[in-house]
Amino acid sequence: MKWRVATVVESRAETATARTLVLDVPDWPGHLGGQHVDLRLTADDGYSVQRSYSLASPDRVEIAVQRVDDGEVSPYLTDVFAVGDAIELRGPVGGWFVWRPAATEPVLLVAGGSGIVPLMAMIRARRAAGSKVPFRLIYSVRTPEEIFYADELRRPDPGVDVSYVFSRKAPEGARRPVKRIGLADVTTHGWPPDFQPSCFVCGPTGFVETVADLLVAVGHDPSRVKTERFG
Amino acid sequence: MALITPGFRGRRRDGGVELPPGQYPTEDFPVLSAGPTPRVPVDRWEFAILTETGEKHTWSWPELLALPSQTPTVDIHCVTKWSKLRTNWQGVSLDLLMENVESAADYAVIHSYGGYTTNLPVEDLLDGQAWIAYRFDGDDLAPEHGGPARLLVPHLYFWKSAKWVRGIELTLADEPGFWETAGYHNYGDPWLEQRYRGD
Ligand SMILES: Cc1cc2nc3c(=O)[nH]c(=O)nc-3n(C[C@H](O)[C@H](O)[C@H](O)COP(=O)(O)OP(=O)(O)OC[C@H]3O[C@@H](n4cnc5c(N)ncnc54)[C@H](O)[C@@H]3O)c2cc1C
């Protein structure tokens, strides 16, 4: 897996603290929804670090980075890195946490924060392929302002049901109390286990652990619960 | 060689050379194996990387020796609590061996002559972190230390550095190996004392 040079061709704010970057990568071999890339940053004295970012789109190298205020890399990517800049990139990486358009079982996506990114790639891949497989997305964010892809998720996409879990502040009129994701969210907005859905859970490690445990506790086959931990 | 990222400074962490928790330093080189020492004549030796799509890349002994080698000096840490500091090796970087291997796999299962296996994430094999080593302290690698060639992944407990290495199988799902299915930790970071399952 070789390092390639990727150039930013588009950059737009996703939320006040997150940014979508579209990269041009010569000879990109293509990828599946759910795969990620590794970026390598090198300071002028040779100091170098790498981070992983999920691909957000099935047909182009698009990522979305959430700024972690005391982070080493993400503030650079959200605040400094701009159209025309180049970076080293390797990928696509990861062949397990993927959705293939030929799959026929129902899909449950559970996202925590920036964990939406690879799941959005799956939703977009479904649309691009004209798949009729029913999808359900449970998207947990702290506040309505932190929703990535808000407009796109609001537009009707037949067969894709979206529900939100707000953990700190809910929009006006919301009936669900503000709290972390729990059993009721998963049973109300997920699929019953006997539908044998494929479940994809992505987000910070603690979120992923909680949700994966809940899914197994309500009877989902552990081998159908795939997880991606953002650390 | 590396592309500079303009304006990126990073946040350096200084690497104090202490021992991982629970380890003691040793001067000799203990031998611990899961079974009898396989003796593999180099004219029958072969090393293979097998991808998840079934593509196979192989190297004979002369082919391996013909590749550019590196001479890492590294600290090694055994789960049985000894650490050996500044050991000198010669071998071929996995970066070089993986360079033309097209794979999306996240995991690797290392296979040894003799049947031993161990698993680790592919990313732990790349970026100057792993070698197929065939010389130790200037001499050919002795059979009891894994000769003719062993994997060397010094940042993980040494049971991951499979002796008598025969091949690397790239897999989409993690497949625990010999010690990992026998109750050892799946990853084995010495700095986190990941000795046994659940640590
Ligand atoms: C497969 C995968 C896909 C990912 N996809 C995305 C994505 O699509 N979008 C996205 O935004 N992120 C994604 N991530 C996360 C991303 O890789 C980075 O971890 C994230 O951007 C934070 O990096 P950073 O350098 O800004 O923060 P870091 O500097 O790594 O810091 C992260 C946090 O850890 C703490 N920390 C750092 N170092 C130490 C230390 N030595 N000791 C104690 N605490 C420490 C910091 O205080 C901070 O709170 C993904 C991760 C993985 C593994």
Short mmCIF file of C-alpha atoms and ligand atoms in Angstrom, two decimals:
data_model
loop_
_atom_site.label_atom_id
_atom_site.label_comp_id
_atom_site.label_asym_id
_atom_site.label_seq_id
_atom_site.Cartn_x
_atom_site.Cartn_y
_atom_site.Cartn_z
CA MET A 1 0.00 0.00 0.00
CA LYS A 2 1.86 3.00 -1.22
CA TRP A 3 1.65 6.63 -0.15
CA ARG A 4 0.19 8.91 -2.77
CA VAL A 5 0.04 12.68 -2.96
CA ALA A 6 -3.46 14.07 -2.51
CA THR A 7 -4.45 17.66 -3.29
CA VAL A 8 -7.40 19.49 -1.77
CA VAL A 9 -9.86 20.51 -4.49
CA GLU A 10 -12.81 21.47 -2.32
CA SER A 11 -13.17 22.53 1.28
CA ARG A 12 -16.38 23.48 3.05
CA ALA A 13 -17.57 23.83 6.63
CA GLU A 14 -19.71 20.88 7.70
CA THR A 15 -20.50 22.39 11.12
CA ALA A 16 -18.84 25.18 13.12
CA THR A 17 -16.13 22.72 14.15
CA ALA A 18 -15.99 20.23 11.30
CA ARG A 19 -14.84 20.49 7.73
CA THR A 20 -15.39 18.45 4.59
CA LEU A 21 -12.34 18.11 2.33
CA VAL A 22 -12.42 16.66 -1.15
CA LEU A 23 -9.07 15.38 -2.37
CA ASP A 24 -7.77 14.70 -5.81
CA VAL A 25 -5.68 11.53 -5.79
CA PRO A 26 -4.08 10.41 -9.06
CA ASP A 27 -4.68 6.73 -9.93
CA TRP A 28 -7.13 6.23 -7.08
CA PRO A 29 -8.21 2.57 -7.31
CA GLY A 30 -11.77 3.17 -5.98
CA HIS A 31 -13.24 2.06 -2.68
CA LEU A 32 -16.30 0.80 -0.82
CA GLY A 33 -18.48 2.71 1.64
CA GLY A 34 -16.95 2.23 5.08
CA GLN A 35 -13.28 2.22 4.11
CA HIS A 36 -10.87 4.88 5.32
CA VAL A 37 -7.62 6.55 4.36
CA ASP A 38 -4.52 7.32 6.38
CA LEU A 39 -3.05 10.79 6.11
CA ARG A 40 0.59 11.51 6.87
CA LEU A 41 1.69 14.97 8.00
CA THR A 42 5.34 15.92 8.13
CA ALA A 43 6.78 19.05 9.75
CA ASP A 44 9.72 20.78 8.08
CA ASP A 45 12.14 19.16 10.55
CA GLY A 46 10.98 15.69 9.53
CA TYR A 47 8.65 15.05 12.50
CA SER A 48 5.76 13.05 11.15
CA VAL A 49 2.37 11.75 12.32
CA GLN A 50 -0.50 9.83 10.79
CA ARG A 51 -4.23 9.78 11.35
CA SER A 52 -7.11 7.84 9.85
CA TYR A 53 -10.16 9.43 8.26
CA SER A 54 -13.17 7.62 6.85
CA LEU A 55 -14.24 8.16 3.28
CA ALA A 56 -17.58 9.94 3.12
CA SER A 57 -18.52 9.30 -0.48
CA PRO A 58 -18.52 6.14 -2.59
CA ASP A 59 -17.14 7.77 -5.72
CA ARG A 60 -14.62 10.39 -4.65
CA VAL A 61 -12.00 10.87 -1.98
CA GLU A 62 -13.98 12.97 0.45
CA ILE A 63 -13.37 13.14 4.19
CA ALA A 64 -14.89 15.12 7.06
CA VAL A 65 -12.76 16.10 10.01
CA GLN A 66 -14.10 17.05 13.43
CA ARG A 67 -11.82 19.48 15.26
CA VAL A 68 -10.59 18.12 18.59
CA ASP A 69 -9.54 21.31 20.38
CA ASP A 70 -6.41 19.93 22.04
CA GLY A 71 -5.72 17.57 19.14
CA GLU A 72 -2.45 17.42 17.27
CA VAL A 73 -3.75 16.96 13.73
CA SER A 74 -7.46 17.75 13.42
CA PRO A 75 -7.15 21.51 14.15
CA TYR A 76 -4.58 21.70 11.37
CA LEU A 77 -6.89 19.92 8.93
CA THR A 78 -9.96 21.99 9.82
CA ASP A 79 -8.32 25.40 10.18
CA VAL A 80 -5.12 25.52 8.10
CA PHE A 81 -5.28 22.94 5.32
CA ALA A 82 -6.86 24.59 2.26
CA VAL A 83 -7.66 24.18 -1.43
CA GLY A 84 -4.45 23.63 -3.39
CA ASP A 85 -2.53 22.14 -0.43
CA ALA A 86 -1.11 18.65 -0.76
CA ILE A 87 -0.75 15.84 1.74
CA GLU A 88 0.40 12.23 1.74
CA LEU A 89 -2.42 9.71 1.72
CA ARG A 90 -2.63 5.92 1.77
CA GLY A 91 -5.63 3.77 1.07
CA PRO A 92 -8.28 2.67 0.79
CA VAL A 93 -7.83 0.86 4.09
CA GLY A 94 -10.23 -1.51 5.82
CA GLY A 95 -12.20 -4.23 4.11
CA TRP A 96 -14.36 -5.43 6.99
CA PHE A 97 -16.45 -2.44 7.98
CA VAL A 98 -17.93 -2.04 4.49
CA TRP A 99 -21.32 -2.16 2.84
CA ARG A 100 -21.45 -3.74 -0.60
CA PRO A 101 -24.23 -2.57 -2.94
CA ALA A 102 -25.08 -6.19 -3.83
CA ALA A 103 -26.03 -6.96 -0.21
CA THR A 104 -29.74 -7.69 0.35
CA GLU A 105 -30.28 -7.69 4.14
CA PRO A 106 -31.67 -4.64 5.94
CA VAL A 107 -29.09 -2.28 7.36
CA LEU A 108 -28.91 -0.51 10.69
CA LEU A 109 -26.41 2.34 10.96
CA VAL A 110 -25.63 3.83 14.36
CA ALA A 111 -23.39 6.91 14.36
CA GLY A 112 -21.89 8.85 17.23
CA GLY A 113 -20.59 12.30 16.28
CA SER A 114 -18.11 12.17 13.39
CA GLY A 115 -18.83 8.41 13.23
CA ILE A 116 -21.49 9.44 10.70
CA VAL A 117 -18.82 9.76 7.99
CA PRO A 118 -18.38 6.13 6.87
CA LEU A 119 -22.11 5.50 7.39
CA MET A 120 -22.91 8.44 5.11
CA ALA A 121 -20.71 6.79 2.49
CA MET A 122 -22.91 3.70 2.78
CA ILE A 123 -26.14 5.74 2.43
CA ARG A 124 -24.68 7.48 -0.61
CA ALA A 125 -23.48 4.19 -2.07
CA ARG A 126 -27.00 2.74 -1.67
CA ARG A 127 -28.45 5.74 -3.53
CA ALA A 128 -25.80 5.61 -6.25
CA ALA A 129 -26.41 1.92 -6.83
CA GLY A 130 -30.20 2.29 -6.85
CA SER A 131 -30.41 -0.31 -4.10
CA LYS A 132 -33.82 -0.85 -2.50
CA VAL A 133 -32.42 -2.38 0.68
CA PRO A 134 -34.05 -0.68 3.69
CA PHE A 135 -31.66 1.40 5.80
CA ARG A 136 -32.18 2.89 9.23
CA LEU A 137 -29.81 5.45 10.66
CA ILE A 138 -29.65 6.37 14.35
CA TYR A 139 -27.43 9.42 14.62
CA SER A 140 -26.30 10.58 18.04
CA VAL A 141 -24.96 14.11 18.39
CA ARG A 142 -24.68 16.51 21.28
CA THR A 143 -26.65 19.37 19.73
CA PRO A 144 -28.59 20.00 16.49
CA GLU A 145 -25.80 22.34 15.35
CA GLU A 146 -23.37 19.43 15.29
CA ILE A 147 -25.24 17.40 12.68
CA PHE A 148 -23.07 16.65 9.64
CA TYR A 149 -24.79 16.47 6.22
CA ALA A 150 -27.89 18.06 7.76
CA ASP A 151 -29.46 19.17 4.46
CA GLU A 152 -28.77 15.93 2.68
CA LEU A 153 -30.20 13.88 5.54
CA ARG A 154 -33.33 16.04 5.60
CA ARG A 155 -34.05 15.41 1.92
CA PRO A 156 -36.30 12.40 1.40
CA ASP A 157 -34.38 9.25 0.44
CA PRO A 158 -36.98 6.50 0.07
CA GLY A 159 -36.04 3.48 2.15
CA VAL A 160 -33.69 5.38 4.44
CA ASP A 161 -35.15 6.29 7.85
CA VAL A 162 -33.18 8.73 9.95
CA SER A 163 -33.62 9.32 13.67
CA TYR A 164 -31.58 11.50 15.98
CA VAL A 165 -30.40 11.11 19.53
CA PHE A 166 -29.41 14.41 21.18
CA SER A 167 -27.22 14.07 24.20
CA ARG A 168 -26.90 17.70 25.37
CA LYS A 169 -29.44 19.90 23.62
CA ALA A 170 -32.45 18.89 21.54
CA PRO A 171 -34.28 20.95 18.93
CA GLU A 172 -37.44 22.67 20.07
CA GLY A 173 -40.41 20.38 20.32
CA ALA A 174 -38.37 17.18 20.55
CA ARG A 175 -40.15 14.51 22.59
CA ARG A 176 -37.16 12.45 23.52
CA PRO A 177 -35.40 13.78 26.63
CA VAL A 178 -31.82 14.89 26.18
CA LYS A 179 -29.58 11.98 27.16
CA ARG A 180 -27.08 9.49 25.84
CA ILE A 181 -28.15 6.67 23.57
CA GLY A 182 -29.87 3.80 25.35
CA LEU A 183 -31.82 0.62 24.94
CA ALA A 184 -35.06 2.36 23.95
CA ASP A 185 -33.36 4.19 21.07
CA VAL A 186 -31.96 1.00 19.68
CA THR A 187 -35.18 -0.99 19.99
CA THR A 188 -37.46 1.82 18.76
CA HIS A 189 -35.40 3.00 15.81
CA GLY A 190 -33.39 -0.09 14.92
CA TRP A 191 -34.50 -3.39 13.37
CA PRO A 192 -35.77 -6.37 15.32
CA PRO A 193 -33.03 -9.01 15.53
CA ASP A 194 -35.12 -11.58 13.63
CA PHE A 195 -34.91 -9.35 10.53
CA GLN A 196 -31.22 -10.31 10.63
CA PRO A 197 -29.98 -6.86 9.67
CA SER A 198 -26.36 -5.91 9.14
CA CYS A 199 -25.46 -3.43 11.85
CA PHE A 200 -22.69 -0.86 11.49
CA VAL A 201 -21.72 1.14 14.55
CA CYS A 202 -19.18 3.95 14.37
CA GLY A 203 -17.98 6.68 16.68
CA PRO A 204 -15.82 7.23 19.74
CA THR A 205 -14.75 4.03 21.46
CA GLY A 206 -17.08 4.40 24.47
CA PHE A 207 -20.09 5.01 22.24
CA VAL A 208 -19.28 2.04 20.05
CA GLU A 209 -18.85 -0.26 23.05
CA THR A 210 -22.19 0.84 24.52
CA VAL A 211 -24.15 0.45 21.30
CA ALA A 212 -22.57 -2.86 20.30
CA ASP A 213 -23.34 -4.28 23.75
CA LEU A 214 -26.94 -3.06 23.52
CA LEU A 215 -27.40 -4.63 20.09
CA VAL A 216 -26.06 -7.97 21.26
CA ALA A 217 -28.14 -7.75 24.45
CA VAL A 218 -31.37 -7.35 22.47
CA GLY A 219 -30.51 -10.41 20.42
CA HIS A 220 -28.53 -9.35 17.37
CA ASP A 221 -26.04 -11.94 16.19
CA PRO A 222 -22.60 -10.57 17.21
CA SER A 223 -21.21 -11.57 13.81
CA ARG A 224 -23.63 -9.11 12.17
CA VAL A 225 -22.59 -6.19 14.35
CA LYS A 226 -19.61 -4.47 12.77
CA THR A 227 -17.88 -1.65 14.56
CA GLU A 228 -15.38 1.07 13.79
CA ARG A 229 -13.79 2.90 16.72
CA PHE A 230 -12.48 6.39 16.13
CA GLY A 231 -10.49 6.24 19.38
CA MET B 1 11.53 11.97 0.64
CA ALA B 2 8.47 12.76 2.73
CA LEU B 3 6.25 15.57 1.54
CA ILE B 4 6.37 18.55 3.91
CA THR B 5 2.98 19.70 5.18
CA PRO B 6 3.31 23.50 5.21
CA GLY B 7 2.42 25.06 8.53
CA PHE B 8 2.19 21.75 10.36
CA ARG B 9 4.29 21.70 13.54
CA GLY B 10 2.88 18.81 15.49
CA ARG B 11 3.30 18.16 19.14
CA ARG B 12 6.42 16.19 19.88
CA ARG B 13 6.51 13.76 22.73
CA ASP B 14 9.96 12.93 24.04
CA GLY B 15 10.71 9.22 24.03
CA GLY B 16 12.20 8.42 27.44
CA VAL B 17 13.95 5.06 27.15
CA GLU B 18 12.55 3.34 30.20
CA LEU B 19 11.37 -0.21 30.56
CA PRO B 20 7.67 -0.99 30.14
CA PRO B 21 5.92 -1.68 33.45
CA GLY B 22 6.71 -5.05 35.02
CA GLN B 23 9.77 -5.74 32.86
CA TYR B 24 13.35 -6.37 34.00
CA PRO B 25 16.42 -6.01 31.79
CA THR B 26 18.42 -9.05 30.80
CA GLU B 27 21.75 -9.45 29.08
CA ASP B 28 21.32 -12.96 27.74
CA PHE B 29 18.78 -14.10 25.24
CA PRO B 30 16.26 -16.51 26.74
CA VAL B 31 14.62 -19.02 24.42
CA LEU B 32 10.93 -19.70 24.73
CA SER B 33 8.98 -21.60 22.11
CA ALA B 34 5.64 -23.24 21.77
CA GLY B 35 7.15 -26.46 20.44
CA PRO B 36 10.21 -28.13 19.04
CA THR B 37 12.58 -26.02 16.97
CA PRO B 38 11.86 -26.47 13.27
CA ARG B 39 14.99 -26.83 11.12
CA VAL B 40 14.36 -25.25 7.76
CA PRO B 41 17.10 -25.59 5.15
CA VAL B 42 17.44 -22.35 3.24
CA ASP B 43 17.22 -24.05 -0.16
CA ARG B 44 13.70 -25.14 0.74
CA TRP B 45 12.81 -21.92 2.57
CA GLU B 46 10.15 -19.68 1.10
CA PHE B 47 8.36 -16.62 2.40
CA ALA B 48 4.89 -15.69 1.11
CA ILE B 49 2.42 -12.87 1.52
CA LEU B 50 -1.11 -13.98 0.71
CA THR B 51 -3.79 -11.33 0.22
CA GLU B 52 -7.48 -11.60 1.06
CA THR B 53 -8.24 -12.05 -2.65
CA GLY B 54 -5.88 -15.02 -2.90
CA GLU B 55 -3.04 -13.21 -4.60
CA LYS B 56 0.31 -14.65 -3.51
CA HIS B 57 3.71 -12.94 -3.46
CA THR B 58 6.68 -15.18 -2.69
CA TRP B 59 10.39 -14.80 -2.03
CA SER B 60 13.00 -17.53 -2.05
CA TRP B 61 16.00 -17.29 0.28
CA PRO B 62 18.30 -15.77 -2.36
CA GLU B 63 15.54 -13.35 -3.37
CA LEU B 64 15.12 -12.18 0.23
CA LEU B 65 18.86 -11.69 0.69
CA ALA B 66 19.06 -9.75 -2.56
CA LEU B 67 16.66 -7.10 -1.25
CA PRO B 68 17.99 -3.97 0.44
CA SER B 69 18.24 -4.67 4.15
CA GLN B 70 18.16 -2.53 7.26
CA THR B 71 19.97 -2.89 10.58
CA PRO B 72 17.55 -1.82 13.29
CA THR B 73 18.77 -1.49 16.88
CA VAL B 74 15.72 -1.99 19.05
CA ASP B 75 14.54 -2.90 22.54
CA ILE B 76 12.57 -6.13 22.77
CA HIS B 77 10.10 -7.13 25.46
CA CYS B 78 8.97 -10.66 26.29
CA VAL B 79 5.65 -11.28 28.04
CA THR B 80 7.58 -13.44 30.53
CA LYS B 81 8.97 -10.09 31.77
CA TRP B 82 12.47 -9.85 30.41
CA SER B 83 13.42 -6.97 28.18
CA LYS B 84 16.58 -6.82 26.18
CA LEU B 85 17.78 -3.36 25.28
CA ARG B 86 19.49 -2.20 22.11
CA THR B 87 19.49 -5.51 20.23
CA ASN B 88 21.03 -5.45 16.76
CA TRP B 89 19.34 -7.06 13.80
CA GLN B 90 19.56 -7.20 10.06
CA GLY B 91 16.57 -7.80 7.87
CA VAL B 92 14.17 -6.58 5.23
CA SER B 93 11.53 -4.01 6.14
CA LEU B 94 7.92 -5.12 5.78
CA ASP B 95 7.30 -1.76 4.06
CA LEU B 96 9.43 -3.01 1.21
CA LEU B 97 7.82 -6.45 1.07
CA MET B 98 4.31 -4.97 1.17
CA GLU B 99 5.04 -2.24 -1.33
CA ASN B 100 3.42 -3.91 -4.32
CA VAL B 101 0.84 -5.89 -2.41
CA GLU B 102 -2.63 -4.53 -3.15
CA SER B 103 -4.81 -5.27 -0.16
CA ALA B 104 -7.55 -3.64 1.90
CA ALA B 105 -7.10 -6.05 4.80
CA ASP B 106 -6.82 -4.70 8.33
CA TYR B 107 -5.36 -7.83 9.90
CA ALA B 108 -2.48 -10.19 9.39
CA VAL B 109 -1.96 -13.75 10.52
CA ILE B 110 1.70 -14.70 10.69
CA HIS B 111 2.44 -18.33 9.88
CA SER B 112 5.58 -20.15 10.94
CA TYR B 113 7.31 -23.34 9.89
CA GLY B 114 6.19 -25.67 12.67
CA GLY B 115 2.62 -24.43 12.64
CA TYR B 116 2.80 -21.50 15.06
CA THR B 117 0.54 -18.55 14.26
CA THR B 118 0.06 -15.06 15.66
CA ASN B 119 -2.14 -12.16 14.60
CA LEU B 120 -1.72 -8.42 14.55
CA PRO B 121 -3.15 -5.39 12.77
CA VAL B 122 -1.57 -4.71 9.37
CA GLU B 123 -0.76 -1.15 10.43
CA ASP B 124 1.62 -2.50 13.06
CA LEU B 125 3.66 -4.12 10.30
CA LEU B 126 4.18 -0.91 8.33
CA ASP B 127 5.99 2.41 8.65
CA GLY B 128 9.34 1.12 9.80
CA GLN B 129 7.88 -0.96 12.62
CA ALA B 130 8.54 -4.51 11.38
CA TRP B 131 11.15 -6.59 9.59
CA ILE B 132 11.84 -10.09 8.36
CA ALA B 133 15.10 -10.46 10.27
CA TYR B 134 17.81 -12.95 9.37
CA ARG B 135 20.85 -11.78 11.31
CA PHE B 136 21.30 -11.04 15.01
CA ASP B 137 24.37 -9.32 16.45
CA GLY B 138 26.22 -9.81 13.18
CA ASP B 139 25.64 -13.57 12.92
CA ASP B 140 23.14 -15.65 11.00
CA LEU B 141 20.03 -16.08 13.09
CA ALA B 142 20.34 -19.31 15.09
CA PRO B 143 17.51 -21.85 14.73
CA GLU B 144 16.55 -21.51 18.41
CA HIS B 145 16.02 -17.80 17.85
CA GLY B 146 13.92 -18.38 14.78
CA GLY B 147 16.48 -18.82 12.06
CA PRO B 148 16.77 -18.75 9.18
CA ALA B 149 14.34 -15.81 9.49
CA ARG B 150 11.86 -14.43 11.96
CA LEU B 151 9.43 -11.57 12.15
CA LEU B 152 10.65 -8.65 14.26
CA VAL B 153 7.97 -6.30 15.65
CA PRO B 154 9.73 -4.78 18.65
CA HIS B 155 6.89 -2.52 19.79
CA LEU B 156 4.71 -5.51 20.71
CA TYR B 157 5.41 -8.36 23.13
CA PHE B 158 7.85 -10.71 21.52
CA TRP B 159 5.43 -13.58 20.99
CA LYS B 160 4.15 -11.53 18.05
CA SER B 161 7.64 -11.63 16.50
CA ALA B 162 7.06 -15.10 15.13
CA LYS B 163 10.15 -17.29 14.74
CA TRP B 164 10.72 -19.42 11.62
CA VAL B 165 8.39 -17.15 9.73
CA ARG B 166 6.93 -18.71 6.61
CA GLY B 167 4.29 -16.25 5.53
CA ILE B 168 1.82 -13.50 6.21
CA GLU B 169 -1.83 -14.00 5.45
CA LEU B 170 -3.80 -10.76 5.11
CA THR B 171 -7.35 -11.10 6.43
CA LEU B 172 -10.42 -8.88 6.58
CA ALA B 173 -11.45 -10.12 10.03
CA ASP B 174 -9.12 -10.56 12.97
CA GLU B 175 -8.15 -14.22 13.49
CA PRO B 176 -6.46 -14.85 16.85
CA GLY B 177 -3.36 -17.04 16.67
CA PHE B 178 -1.76 -19.66 18.89
CA TRP B 179 -1.22 -17.75 22.14
CA GLU B 180 -4.10 -15.39 21.53
CA THR B 181 -6.59 -18.28 21.50
CA ALA B 182 -4.79 -19.69 24.56
CA GLY B 183 -5.68 -16.71 26.71
CA TYR B 184 -3.01 -14.19 25.87
CA HIS B 185 -3.93 -10.64 24.95
CA ASN B 186 -4.99 -10.12 21.38
CA TYR B 187 -2.77 -7.09 20.79
CA GLY B 188 0.08 -7.23 23.30
CA ASP B 189 1.32 -3.68 23.91
CA PRO B 190 4.10 -3.96 26.53
CA TRP B 191 3.65 -0.34 27.63
CA LEU B 192 0.04 -1.10 28.52
CA GLU B 193 0.96 -4.49 30.01
CA GLN B 194 -1.45 -6.26 27.69
CA ARG B 195 -0.35 -9.74 28.72
CA TYR B 196 -3.57 -11.71 28.98
CA ARG B 197 -7.05 -11.51 27.57
CA GLY B 198 -8.90 -8.79 29.47
CA ASP B 199 -5.78 -6.83 30.50
C1 LIG C 1 -10.63 4.09 11.18
C2 LIG C 1 -10.75 5.51 11.70
C3 LIG C 1 -11.52 6.41 11.00
C4 LIG C 1 -11.64 7.73 11.47
N1 LIG C 1 -12.42 8.59 10.77
C5 LIG C 1 -12.58 9.86 11.22
C6 LIG C 1 -13.42 10.78 10.52
O1 LIG C 1 -14.04 10.43 9.49
N2 LIG C 1 -13.52 12.04 11.01
C7 LIG C 1 -12.87 12.44 12.14
O2 LIG C 1 -13.00 13.61 12.53
N3 LIG C 1 -12.08 11.58 12.83
C8 LIG C 1 -11.90 10.32 12.39
N4 LIG C 1 -11.09 9.45 13.08
C9 LIG C 1 -10.32 9.97 14.24
C10 LIG C 1 -9.04 10.62 13.73
O3 LIG C 1 -8.18 9.62 13.20
C11 LIG C 1 -8.24 11.34 14.83
O4 LIG C 1 -8.08 10.51 15.93
C12 LIG C 1 -8.91 12.63 15.26
O5 LIG C 1 -9.01 13.52 14.16
C13 LIG C 1 -8.13 13.31 16.40
O6 LIG C 1 -6.80 13.53 16.01
P1 LIG C 1 -5.94 14.72 16.60
O7 LIG C 1 -4.57 14.56 16.11
O8 LIG C 1 -6.61 16.03 16.35
O9 LIG C 1 -6.02 14.49 18.16
P2 LIG C 1 -4.93 13.80 19.07
O10 LIG C 1 -3.74 14.69 19.23
O11 LIG C 1 -4.67 12.43 18.62
O12 LIG C 1 -5.73 13.81 20.43
C14 LIG C 1 -7.01 13.14 20.57
C15 LIG C 1 -7.41 13.16 22.04
O13 LIG C 1 -6.53 12.30 22.76
C16 LIG C 1 -5.87 13.03 23.75
N5 LIG C 1 -4.44 12.62 23.71
C17 LIG C 1 -3.60 12.68 22.66
N6 LIG C 1 -2.41 12.18 22.97
C18 LIG C 1 -2.46 11.81 24.25
C19 LIG C 1 -1.55 11.18 25.14
N7 LIG C 1 -0.30 10.88 24.79
N8 LIG C 1 -1.96 10.91 26.37
C20 LIG C 1 -3.24 11.21 26.75
N9 LIG C 1 -4.14 11.78 25.94
C21 LIG C 1 -3.77 12.06 24.72
C22 LIG C 1 -5.99 14.50 23.39
O14 LIG C 1 -5.98 15.30 24.53
C23 LIG C 1 -7.30 14.52 22.67
O15 LIG C 1 -8.39 14.70 23.57
C24 LIG C 1 -10.96 8.13 12.64
C25 LIG C 1 -10.19 7.20 13.34
C26 LIG C 1 -10.09 5.92 12.89
C27 LIG C 1 -9.25 4.94 13.67
#
